[in-house]
PDB file of C-alpha atoms in Angstrom:
ATOM      1  CA  ASP L 239      18.625 -17.891  -2.967  1.00 59.00           C
ATOM      2  CA  LEU L 240      21.020 -15.120  -1.819  1.00 61.00           C
ATOM      3  CA  SER L 241      23.703 -17.618  -0.694  1.00 71.00           C
ATOM      4  CA  LEU L 242      23.908 -19.191  -4.146  1.00 74.00           C
ATOM      5  CA  GLY L 243      22.977 -16.120  -6.276  1.00 73.00           C
ATOM      6  CA  ALA L 244      20.339 -18.210  -7.937  1.00 77.00           C
ATOM      7  CA  PHE L 245      16.822 -17.531  -9.081  1.00 81.00           C
ATOM      8  CA  GLU L 246      13.890 -19.831  -9.120  1.00 79.00           C
ATOM      9  CA  ASP L 247      10.867 -19.406 -11.383  1.00 81.00           C
ATOM     10  CA  ILE L 248       7.895 -19.983  -9.157  1.00 82.00           C
ATOM     11  CA  GLY L 249       5.238 -18.817 -11.625  1.00 75.00           C
ATOM     12  CA  GLY L 250       2.540 -16.243 -10.882  1.00 72.00           C
ATOM     13  CA  ALA L 251       1.653 -13.166 -12.936  1.00 65.00           C
ATOM     14  CA  ALA L 252       4.174 -10.413 -13.665  1.00 54.00           C
ATOM     15  CA  THR L 253       2.817  -7.940 -11.132  1.00 71.00           C
ATOM     16  CA  LYS L 254       3.479  -6.770  -7.650  1.00 82.00           C
ATOM     17  CA  ALA L 255       4.663  -9.605  -5.371  1.00 91.00           C
ATOM     18  CA  ARG L 256       5.036  -9.443  -1.591  1.00 94.00           C
ATOM     19  CA  ILE L 257       6.462 -11.920   0.983  1.00 95.00           C
ATOM     20  CA  SER L 258       5.798 -12.646   4.556  1.00 97.00           C
ATOM     21  CA  ASP L 259       8.379 -11.867   7.237  1.00 96.00           C
ATOM     22  CA  ASP L 260       9.582 -15.448   7.541  1.00 95.00           C
ATOM     23  CA  GLY L 261       9.735 -15.910   3.784  1.00 94.00           C
ATOM     24  CA  THR L 262       7.454 -18.858   3.663  1.00 95.00           C
ATOM     25  CA  ARG L 263       4.484 -17.193   1.898  1.00 96.00           C
ATOM     26  CA  ILE L 264       4.458 -15.045  -1.250  1.00 96.00           C
ATOM     27  CA  VAL L 265       1.505 -13.294  -2.729  1.00 96.00           C
ATOM     28  CA  ALA L 266       1.006 -12.094  -6.302  1.00 95.00           C
ATOM     29  CA  ASN L 267      -1.651 -12.199  -9.011  1.00 94.00           C
ATOM     30  CA  VAL L 268      -2.050 -15.642 -10.570  1.00 93.00           C
ATOM     31  CA  LEU L 269      -3.956 -17.222 -13.361  1.00 92.00           C
ATOM     32  CA  ASP L 270      -6.684 -19.519 -12.038  1.00 93.00           C
ATOM     33  CA  GLU L 271      -6.724 -22.230 -14.764  1.00 91.00           C
ATOM     34  CA  THR L 272     -10.167 -23.443 -13.600  1.00 94.00           C
ATOM     35  CA  ASP L 273     -11.925 -20.366 -14.939  1.00 94.00           C
ATOM     36  CA  GLY L 274      -9.168 -18.425 -16.866  1.00 93.00           C
ATOM     37  CA  THR L 275      -9.290 -15.379 -14.552  1.00 95.00           C
ATOM     38  CA  ILE L 276      -6.614 -13.537 -12.661  1.00 94.00           C
ATOM     39  CA  LYS L 277      -6.930 -13.673  -8.831  1.00 96.00           C
ATOM     40  CA  ALA L 278      -4.760 -12.857  -5.850  1.00 96.00           C
ATOM     41  CA  GLY L 279      -2.828 -15.990  -5.024  1.00 96.00           C
ATOM     42  CA  ILE L 280      -0.552 -17.399  -2.278  1.00 96.00           C
ATOM     43  CA  PHE L 281       2.626 -19.345  -2.938  1.00 95.00           C
ATOM     44  CA  ASP L 282       3.131 -21.767  -0.063  1.00 93.00           C
ATOM     45  CA  ASN L 283       4.938 -25.132   0.176  1.00 90.00           C
ATOM     46  CA  GLY L 284       5.872 -24.990  -3.471  1.00 90.00           C
ATOM     47  CA  ASN L 285       2.384 -24.332  -4.856  1.00 92.00           C
ATOM     48  CA  TRP L 286       0.182 -21.421  -5.855  1.00 94.00           C
ATOM     49  CA  THR L 287      -3.294 -21.279  -4.503  1.00 95.00           C
ATOM     50  CA  PRO L 288      -5.761 -18.721  -6.033  1.00 95.00           C
ATOM     51  CA  LEU L 289      -7.779 -16.895  -3.413  1.00 97.00           C
ATOM     52  CA  PRO L 290     -11.567 -16.779  -3.723  1.00 97.00           C
ATOM     53  CA  PRO L 291     -12.963 -13.452  -5.018  1.00 97.00           C
ATOM     54  CA  VAL L 292     -15.363 -11.283  -3.017  1.00 97.00           C
ATOM     55  CA  PRO L 293     -18.729 -13.003  -3.004  1.00 97.00           C
ATOM     56  CA  GLY L 294     -20.854 -11.690  -5.832  1.00 97.00           C
ATOM     57  CA  ALA L 295     -17.946 -10.100  -7.657  1.00 97.00           C
ATOM     58  CA  VAL L 296     -17.720 -10.018 -11.506  1.00 97.00           C
ATOM     59  CA  PRO L 297     -14.235  -9.881 -13.075  1.00 96.00           C
ATOM     60  CA  CYS L 298     -13.056  -6.826 -15.024  1.00 96.00           C
ATOM     61  CA  GLY L 299     -11.857  -7.584 -18.575  1.00 91.00           C
ATOM     62  CA  ASP L 300     -10.535  -4.164 -19.506  1.00 87.00           C
ATOM     63  CA  LEU L 301      -6.957  -5.442 -19.314  1.00 78.00           C
ATOM     64  CA  GLY L 302      -7.560  -8.307 -21.694  1.00 85.00           C
ATOM     65  CA  VAL L 303      -7.517 -11.109 -19.183  1.00 89.00           C
ATOM     66  CA  PRO L 304     -10.418 -10.922 -16.671  1.00 95.00           C
ATOM     67  CA  PHE L 305      -9.218  -9.746 -13.195  1.00 95.00           C
ATOM     68  CA  TYR L 306     -11.191 -10.390  -9.970  1.00 97.00           C
ATOM     69  CA  THR L 307      -8.552  -8.934  -7.756  1.00 96.00           C
ATOM     70  CA  SER L 308      -5.169  -7.138  -7.753  1.00 95.00           C
ATOM     71  CA  VAL L 309      -2.963  -7.999  -4.838  1.00 96.00           C
ATOM     72  CA  GLN L 310      -0.981  -5.298  -3.044  1.00 97.00           C
ATOM     73  CA  ASP L 311       0.455  -6.731   0.244  1.00 98.00           C
ATOM     74  CA  ILE L 312       0.614  -9.574   2.775  1.00 98.00           C
ATOM     75  CA  SER L 313       0.885  -9.160   6.494  1.00 98.00           C
ATOM     76  CA  GLY L 314       4.212 -10.002   8.132  1.00 98.00           C
ATOM     77  CA  ASP L 315       2.688 -13.036   9.792  1.00 98.00           C
ATOM     78  CA  GLY L 316       1.438 -14.293   6.359  1.00 98.00           C
ATOM     79  CA  ARG L 317      -2.195 -14.540   7.489  1.00 98.00           C
ATOM     80  CA  THR L 318      -3.755 -11.486   5.779  1.00 98.00           C
ATOM     81  CA  VAL L 319      -3.714 -10.453   2.151  1.00 98.00           C
ATOM     82  CA  VAL L 320      -4.968  -7.047   0.862  1.00 98.00           C
ATOM     83  CA  GLY L 321      -5.465  -5.287  -2.401  1.00 98.00           C
ATOM     84  CA  LEU L 322      -8.128  -4.191  -4.896  1.00 97.00           C
ATOM     85  CA  SER L 323     -11.237  -6.147  -5.796  1.00 98.00           C
ATOM     86  CA  TYR L 324     -13.753  -5.610  -8.569  1.00 97.00           C
ATOM     87  CA  GLY L 325     -17.373  -5.974  -7.427  1.00 97.00           C
ATOM     88  CA  ALA L 326     -20.770  -6.872  -8.654  1.00 96.00           C
ATOM     89  CA  ALA L 327     -20.552  -4.350 -11.486  1.00 95.00           C
ATOM     90  CA  GLY L 328     -17.194  -5.597 -12.834  1.00 95.00           C
ATOM     91  CA  CYS L 329     -14.998  -2.745 -14.008  1.00 94.00           C
ATOM     92  CA  TYR L 330     -17.335  -0.081 -12.804  1.00 94.00           C
ATOM     93  CA  ASN L 331     -15.960   2.197 -10.088  1.00 93.00           C
ATOM     94  CA  ALA L 332     -18.968   2.071  -7.836  1.00 94.00           C
ATOM     95  CA  THR L 333     -18.277  -1.512  -6.736  1.00 96.00           C
ATOM     96  CA  THR L 334     -14.464  -1.405  -6.892  1.00 97.00           C
ATOM     97  CA  ARG L 335     -13.191  -1.734  -3.287  1.00 98.00           C
ATOM     98  CA  GLY L 336     -10.219  -2.644  -1.148  1.00 98.00           C
ATOM     99  CA  PHE L 337     -10.277  -6.229  -0.057  1.00 98.00           C
ATOM    100  CA  LYS L 338      -8.936  -8.302   2.812  1.00 98.00           C
ATOM    101  CA  TRP L 339      -8.417 -12.105   2.793  1.00 98.00           C
ATOM    102  CA  THR L 340      -7.905 -14.334   5.845  1.00 98.00           C
ATOM    103  CA  GLN L 341      -8.148 -18.063   6.231  1.00 95.00           C
ATOM    104  CA  ALA L 342     -10.923 -17.631   8.791  1.00 96.00           C
ATOM    105  CA  GLY L 343     -12.918 -14.869   7.110  1.00 96.00           C
ATOM    106  CA  GLY L 344     -12.314 -15.481   3.462  1.00 98.00           C
ATOM    107  CA  THR L 345     -12.167 -12.565   1.015  1.00 98.00           C
ATOM    108  CA  VAL L 346     -14.249  -9.490   1.956  1.00 98.00           C
ATOM    109  CA  ALA L 347     -14.626  -6.009   0.595  1.00 98.00           C
ATOM    110  CA  LEU L 348     -13.443  -3.232   2.889  1.00 98.00           C
ATOM    111  CA  PRO L 349     -16.019  -0.539   3.687  1.00 96.00           C
ATOM    112  CA  LYS L 350     -15.887   2.940   2.169  1.00 95.00           C
ATOM    113  CA  ILE L 351     -16.598   6.030   4.256  1.00 95.00           C
ATOM    114  CA  ASP L 352     -18.573   8.065   1.682  1.00 95.00           C
ATOM    115  CA  THR L 353     -18.831   8.592  -2.079  1.00 94.00           C
ATOM    116  CA  ILE L 354     -19.936   4.960  -2.537  1.00 94.00           C
ATOM    117  CA  ASP L 355     -19.990   5.519  -6.323  1.00 96.00           C
ATOM    118  CA  GLN L 356     -16.180   5.873  -6.252  1.00 97.00           C
ATOM    119  CA  PRO L 357     -13.521   3.191  -5.882  1.00 97.00           C
ATOM    120  CA  GLY L 358     -11.098   2.398  -3.075  1.00 97.00           C
ATOM    121  CA  ARG L 359      -8.081   0.192  -2.590  1.00 98.00           C
ATOM    122  CA  ALA L 360      -5.981  -1.360   0.216  1.00 98.00           C
ATOM    123  CA  ASN L 361      -2.305  -0.791  -0.266  1.00 98.00           C
ATOM    124  CA  ALA L 362      -0.575  -2.144   2.750  1.00 98.00           C
ATOM    125  CA  VAL L 363      -1.092  -4.110   5.994  1.00 98.00           C
ATOM    126  CA  ASN L 364       0.824  -4.286   9.267  1.00 98.00           C
ATOM    127  CA  PHE L 365       2.367  -7.485  10.796  1.00 98.00           C
ATOM    128  CA  ASP L 366      -0.739  -9.010  12.398  1.00 98.00           C
ATOM    129  CA  GLY L 367      -3.345  -7.736   9.892  1.00 98.00           C
ATOM    130  CA  SER L 368      -5.036  -5.391  12.466  1.00 98.00           C
ATOM    131  CA  VAL L 369      -4.273  -2.247  10.470  1.00 98.00           C
ATOM    132  CA  ILE L 370      -4.781  -1.819   6.713  1.00 98.00           C
ATOM    133  CA  VAL L 371      -4.074   1.461   4.803  1.00 98.00           C
ATOM    134  CA  GLY L 372      -4.937   2.646   1.273  1.00 98.00           C
ATOM    135  CA  TRP L 373      -7.124   5.123  -0.498  1.00 98.00           C
ATOM    136  CA  ASP L 374     -10.731   6.085  -0.645  1.00 97.00           C
ATOM    137  CA  GLN L 375     -11.512   8.165  -3.772  1.00 97.00           C
ATOM    138  CA  ALA L 376     -13.498  11.402  -3.495  1.00 96.00           C
ATOM    139  CA  SER L 377     -15.928  12.490  -6.078  1.00 95.00           C
ATOM    140  CA  THR L 378     -13.335  14.914  -7.341  1.00 95.00           C
ATOM    141  CA  GLY L 379     -10.916  11.922  -8.091  1.00 94.00           C
ATOM    142  CA  LEU L 380      -8.658  12.685  -5.113  1.00 95.00           C
ATOM    143  CA  ARG L 381      -7.198   9.522  -3.552  1.00 96.00           C
ATOM    144  CA  ARG L 382      -7.685  10.270   0.158  1.00 97.00           C
ATOM    145  CA  ALA L 383      -5.586   8.378   2.781  1.00 98.00           C
ATOM    146  CA  VAL L 384      -7.736   5.893   4.618  1.00 98.00           C
ATOM    147  CA  GLN L 385      -6.999   3.466   7.443  1.00 98.00           C
ATOM    148  CA  TRP L 386      -8.951   0.456   8.549  1.00 98.00           C
ATOM    149  CA  ARG L 387      -8.152  -0.246  12.230  1.00 98.00           C
ATOM    150  CA  ASN L 388      -9.632  -3.509  13.277  1.00 96.00           C
ATOM    151  CA  GLY L 389     -11.985  -3.174  10.390  1.00 95.00           C
ATOM    152  CA  THR L 390     -13.196   0.394  11.058  1.00 97.00           C
ATOM    153  CA  PRO L 391     -12.360   2.939   8.351  1.00 97.00           C
ATOM    154  CA  SER L 392     -11.247   6.546   8.953  1.00 98.00           C
ATOM    155  CA  PHE L 393      -9.601   9.290   6.937  1.00 98.00           C
ATOM    156  CA  ILE L 394      -6.137  10.578   7.672  1.00 98.00           C
ATOM    157  CA  LYS L 395      -6.381  14.316   7.746  1.00 97.00           C
ATOM    158  CA  ILE L 396      -4.373  17.388   8.678  1.00 95.00           C
ATOM    159  CA  GLY L 397      -7.038  19.830   9.858  1.00 93.00           C
ATOM    160  CA  THR L 398     -10.000  19.302   7.564  1.00 95.00           C
ATOM    161  CA  GLN L 399      -8.001  18.222   4.534  1.00 96.00           C
ATOM    162  CA  SER L 400      -7.253  14.597   3.628  1.00 97.00           C
ATOM    163  CA  VAL L 401      -3.583  13.777   2.956  1.00 97.00           C
ATOM    164  CA  GLY L 402      -2.756  11.731  -0.159  1.00 96.00           C
ATOM    165  CA  GLU L 403      -3.316   7.982  -0.275  1.00 97.00           C
ATOM    166  CA  ALA L 404      -1.630   5.911   2.401  1.00 98.00           C
ATOM    167  CA  LEU L 405       1.072   3.652   0.967  1.00 98.00           C
ATOM    168  CA  ASP L 406       2.747   1.887   3.862  1.00 98.00           C
ATOM    169  CA  VAL L 407       2.176   1.116   7.539  1.00 98.00           C
ATOM    170  CA  SER L 408       4.718   0.266  10.174  1.00 98.00           C
ATOM    171  CA  ARG L 409       5.011  -3.340  11.537  1.00 97.00           C
ATOM    172  CA  ASP L 410       3.142  -2.356  14.790  1.00 98.00           C
ATOM    173  CA  GLY L 411       0.532  -0.335  12.867  1.00 98.00           C
ATOM    174  CA  GLN L 412       1.335   2.856  14.650  1.00 97.00           C
ATOM    175  CA  TYR L 413       2.724   4.879  11.814  1.00 98.00           C
ATOM    176  CA  VAL L 414       1.466   5.459   8.310  1.00 98.00           C
ATOM    177  CA  VAL L 415       3.155   7.232   5.315  1.00 98.00           C
ATOM    178  CA  GLY L 416       1.897   8.033   1.854  1.00 97.00           C
ATOM    179  CA  ALA L 417       1.453  10.305  -1.116  1.00 95.00           C
ATOM    180  CA  ILE L 418       2.096  14.040  -0.700  1.00 91.00           C
ATOM    181  CA  ASN L 419      -0.558  16.568  -1.629  1.00 90.00           C
ATOM    182  CA  SER L 420      -1.573  20.158  -0.800  1.00 90.00           C
ATOM    183  CA  ALA L 421      -2.913  19.213   2.604  1.00 94.00           C
ATOM    184  CA  THR L 422       0.721  19.321   3.884  1.00 92.00           C
ATOM    185  CA  SER L 423       1.726  22.124   1.462  1.00 90.00           C
ATOM    186  CA  GLY L 424       3.886  19.661  -0.515  1.00 88.00           C
ATOM    187  CA  GLU L 425       5.753  18.339   2.513  1.00 90.00           C
ATOM    188  CA  ALA L 426       6.476  14.689   3.208  1.00 92.00           C
ATOM    189  CA  TRP L 427       4.445  13.313   6.197  1.00 95.00           C
ATOM    190  CA  ARG L 428       3.934  10.504   8.603  1.00 96.00           C
ATOM    191  CA  TYR L 429       0.862   9.833  10.767  1.00 97.00           C
ATOM    192  CA  THR L 430       0.276   8.267  14.139  1.00 97.00           C
ATOM    193  CA  PRO L 431      -3.100   8.116  15.935  1.00 96.00           C
ATOM    194  CA  PRO L 432      -2.012   9.825  19.192  1.00 95.00           C
ATOM    195  CA  THR L 433      -0.625  12.935  17.537  1.00 96.00           C
ATOM    196  CA  GLY L 434      -1.948  12.973  13.990  1.00 97.00           C
ATOM    197  CA  VAL L 435      -0.077  14.038  10.844  1.00 97.00           C
ATOM    198  CA  GLU L 436       3.584  15.222  11.251  1.00 96.00           C
ATOM    199  CA  ARG L 437       5.200  17.226   8.505  1.00 95.00           C
ATOM    200  CA  LEU L 438       8.652  15.923   7.683  1.00 94.00           C
ATOM    201  CA  GLY L 439      10.026  18.685   5.452  1.00 92.00           C
ATOM    202  CA  LEU L 440      10.535  19.317   1.775  1.00 90.00           C
ATOM    203  CA  LEU L 441      13.364  19.785  -0.664  1.00 89.00           C
ATOM    204  CA  PRO L 442      13.989  22.889  -2.733  1.00 88.00           C
ATOM    205  CA  GLY L 443      11.348  23.157  -5.469  1.00 87.00           C
ATOM    206  CA  GLN L 444       9.272  20.285  -3.987  1.00 87.00           C
ATOM    207  CA  THR L 445       5.475  20.407  -4.279  1.00 85.00           C
ATOM    208  CA  GLY L 446       4.739  16.703  -4.125  1.00 87.00           C
ATOM    209  CA  GLY L 447       6.066  13.156  -4.133  1.00 89.00           C
ATOM    210  CA  VAL L 448       5.608  10.170  -1.844  1.00 93.00           C
ATOM    211  CA  THR L 449       6.684   8.591   1.362  1.00 94.00           C
ATOM    212  CA  ASN L 450       6.231   4.903   0.616  1.00 94.00           C
ATOM    213  CA  GLY L 451       8.425   2.969   3.038  1.00 97.00           C
ATOM    214  CA  ILE L 452       8.856   3.020   6.842  1.00 97.00           C
ATOM    215  CA  SER L 453      11.227   1.004   9.125  1.00 97.00           C
ATOM    216  CA  ASP L 454       9.979  -1.170  11.943  1.00 94.00           C
ATOM    217  CA  ASP L 455      11.148   1.382  14.526  1.00 94.00           C
ATOM    218  CA  HIS L 456       9.471   4.245  12.631  1.00 94.00           C
ATOM    219  CA  GLU L 457      12.827   6.099  12.421  1.00 94.00           C
ATOM    220  CA  VAL L 458      13.635   5.724   8.757  1.00 97.00           C
ATOM    221  CA  ILE L 459      11.243   6.707   5.980  1.00 97.00           C
ATOM    222  CA  THR L 460      11.972   6.601   2.215  1.00 97.00           C
ATOM    223  CA  GLY L 461      10.271   7.983  -0.799  1.00 95.00           C
ATOM    224  CA  TYR L 462      10.864  10.561  -3.492  1.00 92.00           C
ATOM    225  CA  ALA L 463      10.172  14.320  -4.099  1.00 92.00           C
ATOM    226  CA  SER L 464       8.748  16.009  -7.120  1.00 88.00           C
ATOM    227  CA  GLY L 465       7.876  19.524  -8.190  1.00 85.00           C
ATOM    228  CA  ILE L 466       5.402  21.065 -10.543  1.00 80.00           C
ATOM    229  CA  ASN L 467       8.075  23.154 -12.203  1.00 73.00           C
ATOM    230  CA  VAL L 468      10.993  20.727 -12.011  1.00 67.00           C
ATOM    231  CA  GLY L 469       9.467  17.248 -12.354  1.00 74.00           C
ATOM    232  CA  ILE L 470      11.058  14.373 -10.351  1.00 80.00           C
ATOM    233  CA  ILE L 471      13.612  15.822  -7.908  1.00 83.00           C
ATOM    234  CA  GLY L 472      14.842  12.388  -6.780  1.00 90.00           C
ATOM    235  CA  ALA L 473      14.883   9.786  -4.114  1.00 93.00           C
ATOM    236  CA  ALA L 474      14.642  11.076  -0.548  1.00 94.00           C
ATOM    237  CA  ILE L 475      15.069   9.736   2.987  1.00 96.00           C
ATOM    238  CA  TRP L 476      13.943  10.951   6.443  1.00 96.00           C
ATOM    239  CA  THR L 477      15.385  10.334   9.816  1.00 95.00           C
ATOM    240  CA  SER L 478      14.878  12.375  12.977  1.00 92.00           C
ATOM    241  CA  ALA L 479      18.530  13.526  12.569  1.00 93.00           C
ATOM    242  CA  LEU L 480      18.609  14.074   8.815  1.00 92.00           C
ATOM    243  CA  ARG L 481      15.075  15.264   8.372  1.00 93.00           C
ATOM    244  CA  TRP L 482      13.820  15.037   4.749  1.00 94.00           C
ATOM    245  CA  THR L 483      16.997  14.709   2.681  1.00 93.00           C
ATOM    246  CA  ASP L 484      17.910  14.201  -0.979  1.00 92.00           C
ATOM    247  CA  LEU L 485      19.295  10.600  -0.984  1.00 93.00           C
ATOM    248  CA  ASN L 486      21.696  11.172  -3.844  1.00 88.00           C
ATOM    249  CA  GLN L 487      23.261  14.226  -2.067  1.00 89.00           C
ATOM    250  CA  LEU L 488      23.530  12.086   1.095  1.00 92.00           C
ATOM    251  CA  PHE L 489      25.296   9.379  -0.766  1.00 92.00           C
ATOM    252  CA  SER L 490      27.615  11.933  -2.399  1.00 90.00           C
ATOM    253  CA  SER L 491      28.456  13.444   1.039  1.00 91.00           C
ATOM    254  CA  GLN L 492      29.451   9.913   2.223  1.00 89.00           C
ATOM    255  CA  GLY L 493      31.675   9.298  -0.782  1.00 91.00           C
ATOM    256  CA  ILE L 494      29.220   6.845  -2.386  1.00 88.00           C
ATOM    257  CA  ASN L 495      28.922   7.140  -6.157  1.00 76.00           C
TER     258      ASN L 495
END
């Protein structure tokens, strides 16, 4: 409660948690006490409800406690949950997929495009659940950016090369941002279907990093930059006026310590 500065313990597992736009629904991984497994769960009206696993799935026990799913995001309207699901072969990569849950459709595995012996994951979903983004692993181990638009998957590429895994999508589903790889020569990027991948710039020494947050109006993107020779360069921010900018230097220029 921000007005009181108070915290409430609502349970759930100590992993990634996400909240709907109106604040009424929270998702996280929870322990299902009926079978002792970890599942994606929704906190609503004061209670946690574990979501059903993908039909036929077998939990993965490599982490100690058996996991069916690992939640990553909830749509702004609170109606769609996405993440990673283990499949019929448990921990085996060949059946590990991104998943989507809705009240109407239940929990379903998201389709992969190729290399079906490799895993995939859904990382983020837009407000109404129509656009999901994440990664589809190649046989080389490269996590390629993938988008599922109304259920249909496609890679995000610049030319013939896949950019790094998609990490966030704008509220309206029109812009995607993600991990930086050699496809953009180390530059930060954003993608929109009409025009494709746009390079956003790079900091001195940068060869990689991520863009992992985008504002509703598409005009502010956040992330960080890194370099093979220098390690983590630092937090970064992009706007159409600033371009890709070192956030610490921006703060310093504004007199913020």
